[in-house]
Tab-separated table of C-alpha atoms and ligand atoms in Angstrom:
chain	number	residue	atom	x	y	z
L	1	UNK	CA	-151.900	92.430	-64.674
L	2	UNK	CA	-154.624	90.092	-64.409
L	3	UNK	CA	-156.384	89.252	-60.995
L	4	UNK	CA	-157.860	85.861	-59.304
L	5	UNK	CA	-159.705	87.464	-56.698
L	6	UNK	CA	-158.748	85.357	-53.598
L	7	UNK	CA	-158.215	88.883	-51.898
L	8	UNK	CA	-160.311	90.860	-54.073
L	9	UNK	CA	-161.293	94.451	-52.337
L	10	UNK	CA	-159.038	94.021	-49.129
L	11	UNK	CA	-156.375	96.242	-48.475
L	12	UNK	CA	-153.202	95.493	-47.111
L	13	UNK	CA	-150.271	96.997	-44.927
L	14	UNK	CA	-146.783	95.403	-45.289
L	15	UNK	CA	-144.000	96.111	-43.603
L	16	UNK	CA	-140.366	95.716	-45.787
L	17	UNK	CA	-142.577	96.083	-48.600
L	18	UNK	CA	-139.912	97.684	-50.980
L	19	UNK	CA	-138.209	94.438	-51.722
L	20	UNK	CA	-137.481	90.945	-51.624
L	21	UNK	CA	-140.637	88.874	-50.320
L	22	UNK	CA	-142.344	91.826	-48.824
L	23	UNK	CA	-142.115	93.330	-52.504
L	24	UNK	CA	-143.400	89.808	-53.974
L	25	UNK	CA	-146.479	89.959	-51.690
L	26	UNK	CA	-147.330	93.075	-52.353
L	27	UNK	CA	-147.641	92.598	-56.088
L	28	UNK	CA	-149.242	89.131	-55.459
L	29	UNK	CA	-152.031	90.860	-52.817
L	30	UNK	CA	-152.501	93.320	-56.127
L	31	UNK	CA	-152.958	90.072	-58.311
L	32	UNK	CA	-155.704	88.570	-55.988
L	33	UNK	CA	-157.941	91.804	-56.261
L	34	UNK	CA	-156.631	93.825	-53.697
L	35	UNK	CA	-157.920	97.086	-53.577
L	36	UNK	CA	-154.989	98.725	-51.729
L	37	UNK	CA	-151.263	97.957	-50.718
L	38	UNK	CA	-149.378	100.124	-48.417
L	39	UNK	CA	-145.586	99.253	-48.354
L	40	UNK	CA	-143.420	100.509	-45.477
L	41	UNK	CA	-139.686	100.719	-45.438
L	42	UNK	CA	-136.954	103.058	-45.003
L	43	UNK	CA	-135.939	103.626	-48.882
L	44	UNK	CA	-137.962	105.792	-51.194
L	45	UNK	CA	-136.341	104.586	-53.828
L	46	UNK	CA	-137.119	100.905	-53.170
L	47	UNK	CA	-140.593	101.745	-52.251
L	48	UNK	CA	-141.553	103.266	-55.762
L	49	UNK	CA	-140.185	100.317	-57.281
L	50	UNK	CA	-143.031	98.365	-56.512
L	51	UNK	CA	-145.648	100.886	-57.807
L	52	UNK	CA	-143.088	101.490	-60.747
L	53	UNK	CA	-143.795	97.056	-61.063
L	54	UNK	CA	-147.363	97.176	-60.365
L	55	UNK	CA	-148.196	98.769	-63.995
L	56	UNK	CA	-151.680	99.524	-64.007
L	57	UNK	CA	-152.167	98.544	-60.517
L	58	UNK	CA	-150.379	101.041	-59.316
L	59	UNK	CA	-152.593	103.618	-58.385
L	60	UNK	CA	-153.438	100.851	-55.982
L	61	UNK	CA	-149.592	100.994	-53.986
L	62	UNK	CA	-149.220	103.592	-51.182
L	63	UNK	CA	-145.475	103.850	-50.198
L	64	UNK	CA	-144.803	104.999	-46.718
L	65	UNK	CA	-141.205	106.252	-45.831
L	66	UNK	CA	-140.677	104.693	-42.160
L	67	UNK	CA	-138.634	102.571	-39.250
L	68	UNK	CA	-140.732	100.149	-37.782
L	69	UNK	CA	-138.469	100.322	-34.726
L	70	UNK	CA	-140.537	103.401	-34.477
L	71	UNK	CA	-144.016	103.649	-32.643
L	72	UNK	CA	-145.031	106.448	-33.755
L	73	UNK	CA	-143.859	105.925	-37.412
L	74	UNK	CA	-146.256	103.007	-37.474
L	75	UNK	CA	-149.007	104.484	-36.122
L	76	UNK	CA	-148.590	107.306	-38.429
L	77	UNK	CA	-148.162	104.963	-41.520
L	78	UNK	CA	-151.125	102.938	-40.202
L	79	UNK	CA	-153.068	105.996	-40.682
L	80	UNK	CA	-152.493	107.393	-43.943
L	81	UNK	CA	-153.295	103.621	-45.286
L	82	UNK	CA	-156.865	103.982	-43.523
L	83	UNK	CA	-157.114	107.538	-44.673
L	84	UNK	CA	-155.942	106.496	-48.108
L	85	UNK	CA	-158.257	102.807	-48.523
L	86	UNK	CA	-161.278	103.324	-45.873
L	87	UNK	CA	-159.964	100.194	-44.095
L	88	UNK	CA	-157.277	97.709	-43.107
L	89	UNK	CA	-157.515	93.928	-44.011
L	90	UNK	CA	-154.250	92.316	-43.587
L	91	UNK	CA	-150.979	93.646	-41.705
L	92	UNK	CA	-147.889	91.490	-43.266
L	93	UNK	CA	-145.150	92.319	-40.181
L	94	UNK	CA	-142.280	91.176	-42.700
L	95	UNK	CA	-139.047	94.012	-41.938
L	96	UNK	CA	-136.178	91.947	-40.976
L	97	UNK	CA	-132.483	91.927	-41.749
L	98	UNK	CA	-129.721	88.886	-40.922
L	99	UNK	CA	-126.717	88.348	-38.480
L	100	UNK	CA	-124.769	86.513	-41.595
L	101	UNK	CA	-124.578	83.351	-39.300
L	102	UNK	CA	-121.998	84.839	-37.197
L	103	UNK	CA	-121.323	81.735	-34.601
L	104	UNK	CA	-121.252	82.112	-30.722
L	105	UNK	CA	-117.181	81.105	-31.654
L	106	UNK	CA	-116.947	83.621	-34.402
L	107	UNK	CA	-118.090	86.548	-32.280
L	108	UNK	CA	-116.912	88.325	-29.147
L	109	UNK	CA	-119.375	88.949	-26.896
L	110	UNK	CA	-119.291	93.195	-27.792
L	111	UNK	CA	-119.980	91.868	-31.378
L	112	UNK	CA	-122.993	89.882	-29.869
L	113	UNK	CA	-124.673	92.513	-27.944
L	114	UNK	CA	-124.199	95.064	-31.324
L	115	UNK	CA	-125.955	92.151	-33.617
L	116	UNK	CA	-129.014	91.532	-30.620
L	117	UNK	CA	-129.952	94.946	-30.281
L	118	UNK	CA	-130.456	96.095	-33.849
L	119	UNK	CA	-131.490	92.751	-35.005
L	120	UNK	CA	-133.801	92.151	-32.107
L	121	UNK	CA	-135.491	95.617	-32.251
L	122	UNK	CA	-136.144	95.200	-36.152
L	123	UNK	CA	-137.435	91.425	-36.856
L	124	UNK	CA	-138.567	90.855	-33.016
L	125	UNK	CA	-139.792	94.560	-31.646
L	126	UNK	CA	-141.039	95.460	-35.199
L	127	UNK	CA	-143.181	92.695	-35.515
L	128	UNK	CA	-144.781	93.448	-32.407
L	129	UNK	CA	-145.140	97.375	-32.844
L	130	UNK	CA	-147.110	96.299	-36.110
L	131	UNK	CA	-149.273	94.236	-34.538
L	132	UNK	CA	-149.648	96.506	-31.837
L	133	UNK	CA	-150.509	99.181	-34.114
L	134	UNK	CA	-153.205	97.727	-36.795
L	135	UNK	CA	-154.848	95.635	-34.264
L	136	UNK	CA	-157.237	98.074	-33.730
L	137	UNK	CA	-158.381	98.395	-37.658
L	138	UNK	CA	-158.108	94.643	-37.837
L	139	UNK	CA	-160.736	94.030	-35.194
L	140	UNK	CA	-163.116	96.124	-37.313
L	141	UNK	CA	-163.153	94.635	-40.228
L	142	UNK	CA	-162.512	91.370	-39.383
L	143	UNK	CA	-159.035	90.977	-40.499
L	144	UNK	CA	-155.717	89.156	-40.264
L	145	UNK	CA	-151.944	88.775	-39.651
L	146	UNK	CA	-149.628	86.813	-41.885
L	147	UNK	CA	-146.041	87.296	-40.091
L	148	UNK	CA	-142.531	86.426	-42.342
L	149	UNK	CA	-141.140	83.576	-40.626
L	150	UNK	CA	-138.155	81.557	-41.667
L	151	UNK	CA	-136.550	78.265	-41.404
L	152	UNK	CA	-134.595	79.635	-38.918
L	153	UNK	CA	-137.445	79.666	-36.435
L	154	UNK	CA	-137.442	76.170	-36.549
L	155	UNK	CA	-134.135	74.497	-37.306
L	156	UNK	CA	-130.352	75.693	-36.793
L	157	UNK	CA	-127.679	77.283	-39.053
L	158	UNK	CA	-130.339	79.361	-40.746
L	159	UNK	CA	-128.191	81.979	-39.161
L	160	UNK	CA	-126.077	82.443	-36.196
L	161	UNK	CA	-127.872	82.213	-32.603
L	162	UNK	CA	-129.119	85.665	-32.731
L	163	UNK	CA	-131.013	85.530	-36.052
L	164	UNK	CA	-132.479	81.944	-35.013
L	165	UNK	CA	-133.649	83.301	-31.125
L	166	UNK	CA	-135.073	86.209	-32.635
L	167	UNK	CA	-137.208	84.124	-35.640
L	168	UNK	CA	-138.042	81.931	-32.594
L	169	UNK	CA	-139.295	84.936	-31.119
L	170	UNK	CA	-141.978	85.398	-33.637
L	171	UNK	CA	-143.391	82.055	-33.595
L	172	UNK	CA	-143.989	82.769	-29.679
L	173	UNK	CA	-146.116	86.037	-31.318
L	174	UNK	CA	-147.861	84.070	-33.893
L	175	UNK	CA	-149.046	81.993	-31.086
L	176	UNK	CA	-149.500	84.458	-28.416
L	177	UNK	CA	-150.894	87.139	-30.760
L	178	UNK	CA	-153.622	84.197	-32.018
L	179	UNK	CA	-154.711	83.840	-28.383
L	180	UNK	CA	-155.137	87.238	-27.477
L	181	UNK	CA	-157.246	88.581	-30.696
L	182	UNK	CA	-159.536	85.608	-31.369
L	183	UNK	CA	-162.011	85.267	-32.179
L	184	UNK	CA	-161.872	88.641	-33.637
L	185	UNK	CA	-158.507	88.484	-35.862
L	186	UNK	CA	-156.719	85.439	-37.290
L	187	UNK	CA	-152.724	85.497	-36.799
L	188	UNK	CA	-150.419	83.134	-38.985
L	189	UNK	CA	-146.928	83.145	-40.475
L	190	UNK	CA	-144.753	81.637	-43.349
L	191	UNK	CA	-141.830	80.276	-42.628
L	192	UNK	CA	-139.947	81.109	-45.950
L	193	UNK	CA	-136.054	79.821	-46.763
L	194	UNK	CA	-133.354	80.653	-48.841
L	195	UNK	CA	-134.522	83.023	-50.714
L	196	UNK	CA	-132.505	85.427	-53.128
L	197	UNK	CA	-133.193	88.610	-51.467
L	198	UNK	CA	-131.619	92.169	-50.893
L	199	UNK	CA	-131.626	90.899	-47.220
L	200	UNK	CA	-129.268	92.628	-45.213
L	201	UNK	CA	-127.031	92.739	-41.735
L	202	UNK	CA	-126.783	95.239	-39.090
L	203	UNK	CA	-125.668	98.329	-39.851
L	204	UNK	CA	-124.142	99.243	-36.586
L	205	UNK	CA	-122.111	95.787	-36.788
L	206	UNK	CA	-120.679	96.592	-40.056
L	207	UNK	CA	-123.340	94.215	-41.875
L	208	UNK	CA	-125.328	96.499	-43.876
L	209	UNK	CA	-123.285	96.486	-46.785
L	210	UNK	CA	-123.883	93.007	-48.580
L	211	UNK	CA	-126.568	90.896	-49.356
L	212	UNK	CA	-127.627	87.753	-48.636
L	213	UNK	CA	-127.019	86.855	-52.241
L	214	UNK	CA	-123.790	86.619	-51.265
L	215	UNK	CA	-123.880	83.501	-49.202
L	216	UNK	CA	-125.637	81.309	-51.895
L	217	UNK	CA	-122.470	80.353	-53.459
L	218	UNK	CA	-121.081	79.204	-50.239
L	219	UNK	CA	-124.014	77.415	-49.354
L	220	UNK	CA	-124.171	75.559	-52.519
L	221	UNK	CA	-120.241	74.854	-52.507
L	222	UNK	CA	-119.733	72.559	-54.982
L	223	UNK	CA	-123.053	69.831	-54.679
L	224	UNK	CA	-124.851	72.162	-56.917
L	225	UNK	CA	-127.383	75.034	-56.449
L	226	UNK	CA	-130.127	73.805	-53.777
L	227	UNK	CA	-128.736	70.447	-53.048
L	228	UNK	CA	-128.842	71.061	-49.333
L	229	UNK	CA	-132.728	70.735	-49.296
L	230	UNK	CA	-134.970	68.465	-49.889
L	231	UNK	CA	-136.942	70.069	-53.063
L	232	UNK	CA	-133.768	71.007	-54.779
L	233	UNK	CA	-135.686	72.586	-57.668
L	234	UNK	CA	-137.157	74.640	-55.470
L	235	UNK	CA	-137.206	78.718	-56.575
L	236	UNK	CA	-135.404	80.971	-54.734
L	237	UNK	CA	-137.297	83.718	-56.520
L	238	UNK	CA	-139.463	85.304	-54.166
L	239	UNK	CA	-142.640	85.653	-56.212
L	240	UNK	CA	-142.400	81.674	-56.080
L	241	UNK	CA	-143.012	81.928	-52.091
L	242	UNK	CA	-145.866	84.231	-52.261
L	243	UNK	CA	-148.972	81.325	-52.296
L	244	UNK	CA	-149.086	80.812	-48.754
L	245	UNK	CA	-149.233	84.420	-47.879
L	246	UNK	CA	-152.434	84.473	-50.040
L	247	UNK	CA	-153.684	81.554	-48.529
L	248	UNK	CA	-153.502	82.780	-44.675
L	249	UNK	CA	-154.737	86.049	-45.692
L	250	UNK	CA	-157.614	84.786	-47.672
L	251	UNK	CA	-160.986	84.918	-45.752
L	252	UNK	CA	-162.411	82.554	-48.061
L	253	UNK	CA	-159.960	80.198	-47.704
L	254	UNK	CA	-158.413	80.204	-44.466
L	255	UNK	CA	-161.171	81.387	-41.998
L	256	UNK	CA	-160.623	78.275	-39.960
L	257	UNK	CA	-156.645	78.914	-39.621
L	258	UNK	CA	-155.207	80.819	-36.708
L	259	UNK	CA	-151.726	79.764	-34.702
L	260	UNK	CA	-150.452	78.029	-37.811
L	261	UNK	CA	-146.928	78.482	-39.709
L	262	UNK	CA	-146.794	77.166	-43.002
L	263	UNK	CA	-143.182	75.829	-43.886
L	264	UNK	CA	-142.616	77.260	-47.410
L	265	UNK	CA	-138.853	76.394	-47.184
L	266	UNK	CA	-138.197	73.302	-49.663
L	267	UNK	CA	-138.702	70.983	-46.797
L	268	UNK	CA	-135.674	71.506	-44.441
L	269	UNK	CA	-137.696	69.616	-41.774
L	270	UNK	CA	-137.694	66.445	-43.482
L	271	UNK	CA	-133.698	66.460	-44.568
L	272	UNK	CA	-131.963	62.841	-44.046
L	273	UNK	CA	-128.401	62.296	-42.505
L	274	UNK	CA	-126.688	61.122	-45.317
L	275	UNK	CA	-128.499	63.208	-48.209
L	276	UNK	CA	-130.795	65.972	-48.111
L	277	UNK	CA	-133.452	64.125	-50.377
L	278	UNK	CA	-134.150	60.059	-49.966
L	279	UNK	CA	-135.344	60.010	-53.348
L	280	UNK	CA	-132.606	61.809	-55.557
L	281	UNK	CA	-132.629	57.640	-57.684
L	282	UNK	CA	-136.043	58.186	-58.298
E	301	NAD	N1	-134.111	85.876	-47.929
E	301	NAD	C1	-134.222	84.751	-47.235
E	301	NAD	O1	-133.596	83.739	-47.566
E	301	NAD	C2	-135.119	84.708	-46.019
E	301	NAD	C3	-135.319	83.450	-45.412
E	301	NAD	C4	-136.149	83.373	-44.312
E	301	NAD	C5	-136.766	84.513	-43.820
E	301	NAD	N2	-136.543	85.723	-44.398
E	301	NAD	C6	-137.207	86.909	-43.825
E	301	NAD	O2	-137.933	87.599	-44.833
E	301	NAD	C7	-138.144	88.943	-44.389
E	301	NAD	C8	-137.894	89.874	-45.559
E	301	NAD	O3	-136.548	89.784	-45.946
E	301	NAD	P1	-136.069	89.625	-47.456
E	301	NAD	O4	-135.290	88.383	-47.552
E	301	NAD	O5	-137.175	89.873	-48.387
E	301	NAD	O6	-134.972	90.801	-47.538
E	301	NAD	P2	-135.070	92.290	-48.091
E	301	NAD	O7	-133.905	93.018	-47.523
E	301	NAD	O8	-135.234	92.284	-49.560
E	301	NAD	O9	-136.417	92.845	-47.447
E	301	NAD	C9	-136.460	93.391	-46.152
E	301	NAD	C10	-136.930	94.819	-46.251
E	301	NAD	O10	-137.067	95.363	-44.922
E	301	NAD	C11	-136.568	96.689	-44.960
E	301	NAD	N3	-136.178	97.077	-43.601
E	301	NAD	C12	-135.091	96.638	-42.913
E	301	NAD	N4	-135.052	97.240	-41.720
E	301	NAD	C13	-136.127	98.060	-41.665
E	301	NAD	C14	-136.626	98.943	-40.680
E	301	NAD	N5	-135.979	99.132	-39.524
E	301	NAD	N6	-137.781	99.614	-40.931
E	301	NAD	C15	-138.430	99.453	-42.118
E	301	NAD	N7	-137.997	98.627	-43.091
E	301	NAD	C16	-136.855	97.951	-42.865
E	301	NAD	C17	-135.402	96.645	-45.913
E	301	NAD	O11	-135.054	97.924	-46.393
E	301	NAD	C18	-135.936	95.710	-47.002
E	301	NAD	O12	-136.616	96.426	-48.007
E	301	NAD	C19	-137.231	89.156	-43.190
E	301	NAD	O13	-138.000	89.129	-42.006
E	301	NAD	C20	-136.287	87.955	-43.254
E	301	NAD	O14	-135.797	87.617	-41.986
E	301	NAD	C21	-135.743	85.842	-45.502
């Protein structure tokens, strides 16, 4: 692997880390110089994937079996990365799973309040316990938060209302958390979209069995992969989505950014009535 340095000797703590984005990041962090990555999730298995991917870099990649619904899982996971790497530069809250856009109309109310709690304590409460947990390290050294966002905290039918309320959620901590630990510790998200993922439903709603790779097709219908946003070559590989994580986390290059989202979504925000793109004759 060969490194660009626009992280070089930080060390990182993502949650999620054994796949998808999270996964992504963590390999890109080891790219820019990073002298640690410590990936949280709930699969072993997943988890040594990514020091299985990181090659020679992999003496680098702590994996750290936890639930960040859980306090004290953090806390303790928080801990072994400092007792592993001396230090904690950037926290990447980025755990989440989907509601499958189940509508207000496609859902009894039971099926809602199953979907809220488990989604809402995952992407919503486990944002917050991360924060709430590396803070501390943060303020020493001067560090940062890049939060996974999503087109969904912006726009609608990036899921059903309780995936969209809870990624609206997070933009209210990106902002909030900003406020509270300036001067001492920049917070930022990415607002990623449509990515090709191992992203998942709730479990205790009978969601935890497919992926969102599943829903692609039906997005696409028959217009063609992507043709429901703007940049329709956009990748929906994950490593493609990684640059503005590196950006926001980058001292060098970001010092001056706090309370900002970058949309890294093919430009959903600037889709036209009759066509996604103005400019598919050009
Ligand atoms: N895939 C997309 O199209 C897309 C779009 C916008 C936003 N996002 C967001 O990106 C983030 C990452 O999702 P992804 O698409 O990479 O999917 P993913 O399933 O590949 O990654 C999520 C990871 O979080 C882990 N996880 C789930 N619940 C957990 C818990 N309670 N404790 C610890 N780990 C847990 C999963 O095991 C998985 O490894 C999520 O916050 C998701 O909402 C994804």
């Amino acid at each position: 692997m060969t490194t660009t340095g626009w992280l070089s000797g930080d060390v990182a703590f993502i949650t999620g880390g054994g796949s998808g984005i999270g996964k992504a990041v963590a390999l890109r962090f080891l790219q820019e110089g990073a002298a640690g990555v410590a990936v949280l999730g709930r699969s072993l298995d997943k988890l040594a994937s990514v020091t299985e991917d990181a090659g020679s870099l992999g003496d680098r990649v702590l994996a750290l079996e936890g639930d960040v619904r859980s306090a004290s899982d953090l806390a303790a996971a928080v801990d072994a990365t400092i007792a592993r790497f001396g230090k904690l530069d950037v926290a990447v809250p980025n755990a989440g799973i989907w509601d499958f856009q189940r509508s207000i109309h496609g859902s009894t109310p039971a099926e809602i309040e199953t979907i809220y709690d488990e989604l809402f304590d995952i992407n919503v409460k486990g944002y917050l316990l991360t924060a709430s947990t590396t803070w501390p390290a943060l303020v020493e050294s001067g560090g940062n938060i890049v939060m996974t966002l999503s087109n969904a905290a912006f726009y609608a039918a990036g899921g059903g209302p309780v995936y969209t309320a809870a990624k609206h959620a997070t933009r209210g901590l990106v902002t909030q958390l900003a406020y509270e630990l300036a001067p001492k510790v920049r917070v930022n998200g990415v607002a990623i979209g449509g990515l090709r993922t191992d992203l998942r439903g709730p479990k205790t709603a009978g969601l935890g069995g497919r992926s969102i790779e599943h829903s692609f097709a039906k997005r696409d219908g028959d217009r063609g992969p992507n043709m429901w946003i703007p940049l329709h070559q956009a990748s929906t590989d994950p490593v493609d989505s990684t640059g503005p994580y590196v950006l926001l986390a980058s001292r060098r290059n970001a010092s001056v950014v706090t309370g900002s989202i970058i949309n890294a979504d093919g430009g959903m925000g600037v889709r036209g009535f009759a066509t996604a793109a103005g400019g598919d004759a050009l």
